[in-house]
Amino acid sequence: MLSWMLYSIVVSLLMGLAALALERSAQIRQRPARWLWGTCMVASLAILFIPSKVSVQIPETTHADRAISSKILTPPQTTAIETSRFTLPIIGTDQTPLSNGVSTLLDWTWRMASMALALVILASGAHLSWRRRRWDRGHMAGTAVYISEDTGPAVVGFLRPHIVVPRWLTKLSPDEQELVIAHERSHLGAYDTQLLTIAVCLLACMPWNLMLWWQLRRLRLAIEIDCDARVLSLGYPVARYSETLIAVGERQSASYAMTMARYGSKSFLEQRIHNMLRKKTRRAQVSALALACLGVGLAVCAAEVAPPKVDFVGKTSDQVSADRQLLQANGTADFQVLRSQILHMQAERIADKLTQFIKESQNQVAWTTHLPLTAGSSDQGRFDALRLLRQVPAITELSKLDAEGKELLKVSRLAMDVVGSGTDYSKEANFTETVAKKIYYGPVYMRGESEPHMTLGMAGKRFDAGVSVVELNLKPMWDIVQQTKVGDHGVAYVVNAEGRVIAHPDFSVGKSLRDVSSLAQVQEARTTPSTASVRMARDMSDQEVVVVYARVAGPGWLVFVELPIGEWTKN
C-alpha cells in the first residue's frame, strides 16, 4: 500500500512539472493554459491504471543484429515484443515490509479522507444553495446578478451557474462594475465553474496526495490568468483592469464555496498582473518550444514509470496473497501449503517461458511463409533465410519447400547452403503435418549427441506459399531448468508429448531422452486436461516425492517440479 502511494505521488509530481513547463510555454505564446492543468489532474490518476507492459509489433526490417545470451531463454528479436515501464528506484524489494495492520490502517485512512472530502463538497454545495435563496436579484452592467451581503464577486453553481456580487460593489464606479462583470461573464462562457468542480471531485479520489492539491491550486491560477486574457482581448486597458483587480481584491470576501470561479484571491493578484504586463522578447518562441519539449518529456517520463509490483514494501503481491492463505486460525504458517504454492509457481514460470520461446520463434518463422519462393526469387529467399538465422540464434537450419513438398532452399549454420535441390519431402511428416495443421511440432532429438533440437514447420496462408521448416535449438530450455532451484534436493524437468525427458538438471538424463511415460504423474498429466494439484508419487529413482506439473502451450510438453516428501513435510 505505502509503495503504491509513493508511486502515485511521484507520477503526480512528474505530471505537475510537465504541466508547469507546458503552461509557461502556452503563456509565452499567449495561449490558454487551464485545460493543461485539468488534463494533468486526470492523467495523474489515469496513468496509475495503465498496464506496465504493452505488446508492440515491430517490422522485420527494423530488427537489429544482436547475439543471444546463453542464459536467456527467449530470443531478443521478435515480431511481437513487450516494452516495460521502468520501476521506481525508491521502492525496492529490500525494504522493511509493512505489517498487515499498518497497511489496513493506511487503507482505512484513505477511505475516510475521501469520504470526508466528498461530504465537504456536498455540504458546500448545499450551503451555497441555501444561501442563494437569501440573496437579492438585480442587474449590474446590463447583466442579471445575485446581490449578497459579503459573497463574491464570483460565479457559483455547477449545472446552472450564476454571477453573485457583494453589496459594496454597487457603490463602485460604473467603469469598475463593468470590468468586474466582464470578468465573471468570461468565467461563465468558458465553463470554468464546471472545470473547477470536476477537479475538486478528482481530488477526493486521493486527498492525501499533496501533488494533486498543488495541481488544483495551479489550475485556479490558470483559470484566472486565462480569464484575464479574454477580458483584455475585448479592448479594456491593462492599467485600468489591473487597478480594478487590486481594488476588488482588497475588499473581496474569503467566504467561498469550493465550486466557485472567483474573481481572484489576493495571493494570485501579483502573478496575474505580472503576466498581463509581460512583454515578448526575441527569444520567446525558442523558449516556448524548449519548454514545450521539456513538458512533453516529463509527461512521457511519468507515463513510463511502472507501478510497484508490491503490496507491502518488499513482498510481491503473489507472495502476500500466498502468505495470507497460509496463515492458520492460530496464526501458525502451514509450511506444506507454502511449499506446494512455491512448486506451482516454479512449474508455471518454466512453462510460461517455454511457451513464450516457442511462440516468438513461430512469429519469426511466419514472415518467411508470406510469399511463394520461385526460381527467380531464390536470391531474395536466401537473403531472408540468412537474416532469420542472424536474428534468431536458436534456429540452426531453415528449409523452404514448395507446395508439392520439394526443397527449393536450405540454409544452415552447420552445413553448406543448398539452392534448388528438389529433394522430395512430400511423404515426410514435416511437410504433410504442416500442410494439414498449418503448424508442426516435431519430436525432440539430440543433434551431435550434445544439444536438443526440434523440427518446427509452418505453412503459409496461401497454398502456393509452400512450407518453412526450421530446426530449433532447445539448449536455452536446458539452461532454465538447470538454473531452477527446487528446495534443497528437488528437481524440475520437462517431458515431451511422448513421455520422454527432454530437459533435466542431470544432463545424462536429458541427453538420453529417458522414457518416463510409466510414471504415475506423467500418465496423469498426459490424460488429464487440467493442471492437477500437488500429489504424492514416485520419481525416476523410485523415491517418494510430491509433484506438480504445468503445460507448455503448442508442442504439448509438460513441466514437472518434484520435491522429496521428507523435505516437503518438515517444519
Coordinates of C-alpha atoms in Angstrom, one line a residue, residues 138-542:
G138 CA -30.6 42.7 -9.6
H139 CA -28.7 43.9 -12.6
M140 CA -25.2 45.3 -13.0
A141 CA -23.6 46.5 -16.2
G142 CA -26.6 45.1 -18.1
T143 CA -26.3 41.6 -16.6
A144 CA -28.6 39.7 -14.2
V145 CA -26.8 39.0 -10.9
Y146 CA -27.3 37.9 -7.4
I147 CA -26.5 40.6 -4.7
S148 CA -25.3 39.3 -1.4
E149 CA -24.0 40.9 1.7
D150 CA -20.4 39.6 1.7
T151 CA -20.1 36.9 -1.0
G152 CA -18.4 37.5 -4.3
P153 CA -17.7 38.7 -6.9
A154 CA -17.7 35.1 -8.2
V155 CA -19.6 32.6 -10.3
V156 CA -21.5 30.0 -8.3
G157 CA -23.3 26.8 -9.2
F158 CA -22.4 23.8 -11.4
L159 CA -25.4 23.0 -13.7
R160 CA -26.8 26.5 -13.8
P161 CA -24.0 28.9 -12.7
H162 CA -24.9 32.5 -11.8
I163 CA -22.9 35.6 -11.0
V164 CA -23.0 36.8 -7.4
V165 CA -21.6 40.2 -6.3
P166 CA -21.3 41.7 -2.9
R167 CA -23.4 44.7 -2.0
W168 CA -20.4 47.0 -1.6
L169 CA -19.7 46.6 -5.3
T170 CA -22.9 48.6 -6.2
K171 CA -21.1 51.6 -4.7
L172 CA -18.1 51.5 -7.1
S173 CA -18.0 53.4 -10.3
P174 CA -19.8 52.1 -13.4
D175 CA -16.5 51.5 -15.1
E176 CA -15.2 49.3 -12.3
Q177 CA -18.5 47.4 -12.2
E178 CA -18.3 46.8 -16.0
L179 CA -14.9 45.3 -15.6
V180 CA -15.9 43.1 -12.8
I181 CA -19.0 41.8 -14.7
A182 CA -16.9 41.3 -17.8
H183 CA -14.5 39.1 -15.8
E184 CA -17.3 37.0 -14.3
R185 CA -19.1 36.7 -17.7
S186 CA -15.9 35.4 -19.1
H187 CA -15.8 32.7 -16.4
L188 CA -19.4 31.7 -17.4
G189 CA -18.6 31.5 -21.1
A190 CA -15.5 29.3 -20.5
Y191 CA -17.3 26.8 -18.2
D192 CA -14.6 27.5 -15.5
T193 CA -17.0 26.6 -12.7
Q194 CA -17.6 23.1 -14.1
L195 CA -13.9 22.5 -14.7
L196 CA -13.0 23.5 -11.2
T197 CA -15.8 21.4 -9.7
I198 CA -14.6 18.3 -11.6
A199 CA -11.1 18.9 -10.5
V200 CA -12.2 19.1 -6.8
C201 CA -14.1 15.8 -7.3
L202 CA -10.9 14.2 -8.7
L203 CA -9.0 15.4 -5.7
A204 CA -11.5 13.5 -3.5
C205 CA -10.1 10.2 -5.0
M206 CA -6.7 10.8 -3.4
P207 CA -7.0 13.6 -0.8
W208 CA -3.7 12.5 0.8
N209 CA -1.8 13.3 -2.5
L210 CA -0.2 16.7 -1.9
M211 CA 0.8 16.9 -5.5
L212 CA -2.9 16.9 -6.5
W213 CA -3.6 19.8 -4.1
W214 CA -0.8 21.7 -5.7
Q215 CA -2.2 20.9 -9.2
L216 CA -5.6 22.2 -8.1
R217 CA -4.0 25.5 -6.9
R218 CA -2.2 25.9 -10.2
L219 CA -5.5 25.2 -12.0
R220 CA -7.2 28.0 -10.1
L221 CA -4.4 30.4 -11.1
A222 CA -4.5 29.3 -14.7
I223 CA -8.3 29.8 -14.8
E224 CA -7.8 33.4 -13.6
I225 CA -5.0 34.2 -16.0
D226 CA -6.9 32.8 -18.9
C227 CA -9.9 34.9 -17.9
D228 CA -7.8 38.0 -17.7
A229 CA -6.5 37.4 -21.2
R230 CA -10.1 37.0 -22.5
V231 CA -11.2 40.2 -20.8
L232 CA -8.3 42.2 -22.2
S233 CA -9.0 40.8 -25.7
L234 CA -12.3 42.8 -25.5
G235 CA -10.3 46.0 -25.6
Y236 CA -10.2 47.1 -22.0
P237 CA -7.0 49.0 -20.9
V238 CA -4.5 46.9 -19.0
A239 CA -3.8 49.6 -16.5
R240 CA -7.5 50.2 -15.6
Y241 CA -8.2 46.5 -15.4
S242 CA -5.2 46.0 -13.1
E243 CA -6.3 48.8 -10.8
T244 CA -9.8 47.2 -10.6
L245 CA -8.2 43.9 -9.7
I246 CA -6.3 45.4 -6.8
A247 CA -9.3 47.5 -5.6
V248 CA -11.7 44.5 -5.6
G249 CA -9.0 42.1 -4.3
E250 CA -8.5 44.3 -1.2
R251 CA -12.2 44.0 -0.2
Q252 CA -13.0 40.6 -1.5
S253 CA -14.6 38.2 1.0
A254 CA -12.8 35.0 2.0
S255 CA -16.1 33.1 2.2
Y256 CA -16.4 31.0 -0.9
A257 CA -17.7 27.6 -1.8
M258 CA -15.1 25.3 -3.4
T259 CA -17.1 25.1 -6.6
M260 CA -16.9 28.8 -7.4
A261 CA -14.9 30.5 -10.1
R262 CA -13.7 33.5 -8.2
Y263 CA -12.6 36.9 -9.2
G264 CA -9.2 36.1 -7.8
S265 CA -7.5 35.6 -4.4
K266 CA -5.0 38.1 -3.1
S267 CA -2.1 35.7 -3.4
F268 CA -2.7 35.4 -7.1
L269 CA -3.0 39.1 -7.9
E270 CA 0.7 39.8 -8.2
Q271 CA 1.3 36.8 -10.6
R272 CA -1.7 37.8 -12.7
I273 CA -0.7 41.4 -13.1
H274 CA 2.9 40.4 -13.8
N275 CA 1.6 38.1 -16.5
M276 CA -0.5 40.8 -18.1
L277 CA 2.4 43.2 -18.2
R278 CA 4.9 40.7 -19.6
K279 CA 6.3 41.6 -23.0
K280 CA 7.5 39.3 -25.7
T281 CA 11.3 39.0 -26.2
R282 CA 13.2 38.0 -29.3
R283 CA 13.8 34.6 -27.8
A284 CA 10.3 34.0 -26.7
Q285 CA 9.4 31.5 -29.4
V286 CA 12.6 29.5 -28.8
S287 CA 11.9 29.5 -25.0
A288 CA 8.3 28.4 -25.7
L289 CA 9.5 25.5 -27.9
A290 CA 12.1 24.4 -25.4
L291 CA 9.5 24.4 -22.5
A292 CA 7.0 22.5 -24.6
C293 CA 9.6 19.8 -25.3
L294 CA 10.5 19.7 -21.6
G295 CA 6.8 19.3 -20.7
V296 CA 6.2 16.5 -23.2
G297 CA 9.4 14.7 -22.0
L298 CA 8.3 14.9 -18.4
A299 CA 4.8 13.7 -19.3
V300 CA 6.3 10.7 -21.1
C301 CA 8.6 10.0 -18.2
A302 CA 5.5 9.9 -15.9
A303 CA 3.7 7.5 -18.2
E304 CA 6.8 5.3 -18.3
V305 CA 7.1 4.8 -14.6
A306 CA 6.0 1.3 -13.8
P307 CA 3.7 0.7 -10.8
P308 CA 5.3 -1.2 -8.0
K309 CA 4.8 -5.0 -8.0
V310 CA 4.5 -5.0 -4.3
D311 CA 1.6 -4.7 -2.0
F312 CA 3.6 -4.4 1.2
V313 CA 7.0 -3.0 0.6
G314 CA 9.4 -5.8 0.0
K315 CA 6.9 -8.5 -0.9
T316 CA 5.4 -9.3 -4.3
S317 CA 1.6 -9.4 -4.5
D318 CA 1.8 -13.1 -5.2
Q319 CA 3.8 -13.6 -2.0
V320 CA 1.5 -11.5 0.1
S321 CA -1.6 -13.4 -1.3
A322 CA 0.1 -16.7 -0.5
D323 CA 1.1 -15.6 3.0
R324 CA -2.5 -14.7 3.8
Q325 CA -3.8 -18.0 2.6
L326 CA -1.1 -19.9 4.6
L327 CA -2.0 -18.4 8.0
Q328 CA -4.0 -20.8 10.1
A329 CA -6.6 -19.8 12.6
N330 CA -4.0 -20.0 15.4
G331 CA -1.5 -17.9 13.4
T332 CA 0.9 -20.8 12.6
A333 CA 2.1 -21.0 9.0
D334 CA 1.2 -24.1 7.0
F335 CA 4.6 -24.8 5.6
Q336 CA 3.4 -27.7 3.4
V337 CA 0.9 -25.4 1.7
L338 CA 3.6 -22.8 1.3
R339 CA 6.0 -25.2 -0.4
S340 CA 3.2 -26.5 -2.6
Q341 CA 2.5 -23.0 -3.9
I342 CA 6.1 -22.4 -4.5
L343 CA 6.3 -25.6 -6.6
H344 CA 3.3 -24.4 -8.6
M345 CA 4.9 -21.1 -9.2
Q346 CA 8.1 -22.6 -10.4
A347 CA 6.3 -25.0 -12.7
E348 CA 4.2 -22.3 -14.2
R349 CA 7.1 -19.9 -14.6
I350 CA 9.1 -22.5 -16.6
A351 CA 6.0 -23.4 -18.7
D352 CA 5.4 -19.7 -19.4
K353 CA 9.0 -19.1 -20.6
L354 CA 8.9 -22.2 -22.8
T355 CA 5.6 -21.1 -24.3
Q356 CA 7.0 -17.7 -25.0
F357 CA 10.1 -19.1 -26.6
I358 CA 8.1 -21.3 -28.9
K359 CA 5.6 -18.5 -29.8
E360 CA 8.3 -16.0 -30.6
S361 CA 10.2 -18.5 -32.7
Q362 CA 6.9 -19.1 -34.6
N363 CA 6.5 -15.3 -35.1
Q364 CA 9.9 -15.1 -36.6
V365 CA 9.4 -18.0 -39.0
A366 CA 5.9 -16.9 -40.0
W367 CA 7.1 -14.0 -42.2
T368 CA 9.1 -16.4 -44.4
T369 CA 5.8 -18.1 -45.4
H370 CA 4.0 -15.0 -46.8
L371 CA 5.1 -15.3 -50.4
P372 CA 6.0 -18.4 -52.5
L373 CA 9.7 -18.9 -53.3
T374 CA 10.4 -19.2 -57.0
A375 CA 13.5 -19.8 -59.1
G376 CA 13.7 -16.1 -59.8
S377 CA 13.4 -15.1 -56.2
S378 CA 15.9 -17.6 -54.8
D379 CA 18.5 -15.0 -54.0
Q380 CA 16.0 -12.9 -52.0
G381 CA 14.8 -16.1 -50.3
R382 CA 18.3 -16.9 -49.3
F383 CA 18.9 -13.4 -48.0
D384 CA 15.7 -13.7 -45.9
A385 CA 16.8 -17.0 -44.6
L386 CA 20.2 -15.7 -43.6
R387 CA 18.5 -12.7 -41.9
L388 CA 16.3 -15.1 -39.9
L389 CA 19.3 -17.1 -38.7
R390 CA 21.0 -13.9 -37.7
Q391 CA 18.1 -12.6 -35.8
V392 CA 17.2 -15.9 -34.0
P393 CA 20.3 -17.8 -32.9
A394 CA 18.1 -20.7 -31.7
I395 CA 17.3 -21.5 -35.3
T396 CA 20.1 -23.6 -36.8
E397 CA 18.6 -24.5 -40.1
L398 CA 15.8 -23.4 -42.5
S399 CA 14.4 -25.3 -45.4
K400 CA 11.9 -23.9 -47.9
L401 CA 9.6 -26.4 -49.5
D402 CA 7.2 -25.7 -52.4
A403 CA 3.5 -26.6 -52.5
E404 CA 4.4 -30.1 -53.7
G405 CA 6.9 -30.8 -50.9
K406 CA 10.1 -30.3 -53.0
E407 CA 13.0 -28.5 -51.4
L408 CA 13.8 -25.1 -53.0
L409 CA 16.3 -23.8 -50.5
K410 CA 18.2 -24.9 -47.4
V411 CA 20.3 -22.5 -45.3
S412 CA 22.2 -24.0 -42.3
R413 CA 24.7 -22.9 -39.7
L414 CA 26.2 -26.4 -39.7
A415 CA 26.3 -27.3 -43.4
M416 CA 26.7 -25.8 -46.8
D417 CA 23.7 -23.9 -48.2
V418 CA 21.7 -25.7 -50.9
V419 CA 19.6 -23.9 -53.6
G420 CA 17.2 -25.8 -55.8
S421 CA 18.0 -29.3 -54.7
G422 CA 14.5 -30.6 -55.5
T423 CA 14.6 -33.2 -52.7
D424 CA 11.1 -34.6 -52.3
Y425 CA 9.7 -34.3 -48.8
S426 CA 6.0 -34.8 -49.8
K427 CA 5.7 -38.0 -47.8
E428 CA 7.6 -36.7 -44.7
A429 CA 5.7 -35.6 -41.6
N430 CA 7.4 -32.2 -41.5
F431 CA 5.5 -31.5 -44.8
T432 CA 2.3 -33.5 -44.5
E433 CA 1.6 -32.5 -40.9
T434 CA 2.5 -28.9 -41.5
V435 CA 0.2 -28.6 -44.6
A436 CA -2.7 -30.3 -42.7
K437 CA -2.4 -28.4 -39.4
K438 CA -0.6 -25.2 -40.6
I439 CA 2.0 -25.8 -37.9
Y440 CA 4.0 -28.9 -36.9
Y441 CA 6.0 -29.6 -33.8
G442 CA 8.4 -32.5 -34.4
P443 CA 9.8 -34.8 -31.8
V444 CA 12.8 -33.6 -29.8
Y445 CA 16.1 -35.2 -30.8
M446 CA 19.7 -34.9 -29.9
R447 CA 21.9 -33.4 -32.6
G448 CA 25.5 -34.3 -32.4
E449 CA 24.7 -36.0 -29.1
S450 CA 25.2 -32.7 -27.4
E451 CA 22.2 -30.4 -27.7
P452 CA 18.4 -31.0 -28.1
H453 CA 16.7 -29.9 -31.2
M454 CA 13.1 -29.8 -32.5
T455 CA 11.7 -29.6 -36.0
L456 CA 9.2 -26.7 -36.4
G457 CA 7.2 -26.5 -39.6
M458 CA 4.9 -23.6 -40.6
A459 CA 2.7 -23.3 -43.7
G460 CA 1.7 -20.0 -45.4
K461 CA -1.8 -18.8 -45.7
R462 CA -1.6 -19.1 -49.5
F463 CA -1.4 -22.6 -50.8
D464 CA 1.4 -21.8 -53.2
A465 CA 3.4 -20.2 -50.4
G466 CA 4.8 -23.6 -49.5
V467 CA 6.2 -24.6 -46.2
S468 CA 9.0 -23.3 -44.0
V469 CA 10.8 -26.0 -41.9
V470 CA 13.3 -25.0 -39.2
E471 CA 15.5 -26.9 -36.8
L472 CA 15.2 -25.2 -33.4
N473 CA 17.9 -25.5 -30.8
L474 CA 16.4 -26.2 -27.4
K475 CA 19.6 -25.6 -25.4
P476 CA 18.1 -22.5 -23.7
M477 CA 15.4 -24.8 -22.2
W478 CA 18.2 -26.8 -20.6
D479 CA 19.6 -23.6 -19.1
I480 CA 16.4 -22.5 -17.5
V481 CA 15.8 -25.9 -16.0
Q482 CA 19.3 -26.1 -14.7
Q483 CA 19.0 -22.8 -13.1
T484 CA 15.8 -23.5 -11.3
K485 CA 16.5 -24.4 -7.7
V486 CA 13.7 -26.6 -6.1
G487 CA 14.2 -26.6 -2.4
D488 CA 17.4 -28.4 -1.2
H489 CA 17.0 -31.7 -3.1
G490 CA 14.1 -31.1 -5.5
V491 CA 14.3 -31.1 -9.3
A492 CA 12.4 -29.6 -12.3
Y493 CA 12.3 -31.3 -15.7
V494 CA 10.4 -31.2 -19.0
V495 CA 8.7 -34.1 -20.7
N496 CA 7.6 -34.1 -24.3
A497 CA 4.2 -35.4 -25.6
E498 CA 5.6 -38.9 -26.0
G499 CA 6.6 -39.1 -22.3
R500 CA 10.4 -38.6 -22.8
V501 CA 12.5 -36.3 -20.7
I502 CA 13.8 -33.5 -22.9
A503 CA 15.3 -31.3 -20.2
H504 CA 16.7 -32.2 -16.8
P505 CA 19.4 -30.8 -14.4
D506 CA 21.2 -34.1 -14.9
F507 CA 22.5 -33.7 -18.5
S508 CA 22.8 -37.5 -18.9
V509 CA 19.1 -37.9 -18.3
G510 CA 18.2 -35.2 -20.8
K511 CA 20.6 -36.4 -23.5
S512 CA 19.3 -40.0 -23.2
L513 CA 15.7 -38.8 -23.7
R514 CA 14.7 -41.2 -21.0
D515 CA 11.2 -42.6 -21.3
V516 CA 9.2 -41.8 -18.1
S517 CA 5.8 -42.5 -19.6
S518 CA 5.2 -45.2 -17.0
L519 CA 5.4 -42.8 -14.0
A520 CA 2.0 -42.2 -12.4
Q521 CA 2.4 -38.4 -12.5
V522 CA 3.3 -38.5 -16.2
Q523 CA 0.4 -40.7 -17.1
E524 CA -2.0 -38.5 -15.2
A525 CA -0.7 -35.3 -16.8
R526 CA -0.9 -36.8 -20.3
T527 CA -4.5 -37.9 -19.8
T528 CA -5.9 -35.1 -17.6
P529 CA -6.7 -31.8 -19.5
S530 CA -6.4 -29.5 -16.4
T531 CA -3.4 -28.9 -14.2
A532 CA -3.6 -31.1 -11.1
S533 CA -2.8 -30.0 -7.5
V534 CA 0.1 -31.4 -5.5
R535 CA 0.1 -35.2 -5.4
M536 CA 2.3 -37.9 -4.0
A537 CA 4.2 -40.0 -6.5
R538 CA 7.4 -41.9 -7.2
D539 CA 10.2 -40.3 -9.1
M540 CA 12.7 -41.9 -11.6
S541 CA 14.7 -43.3 -8.7
D542 CA 11.5 -44.8 -7.1

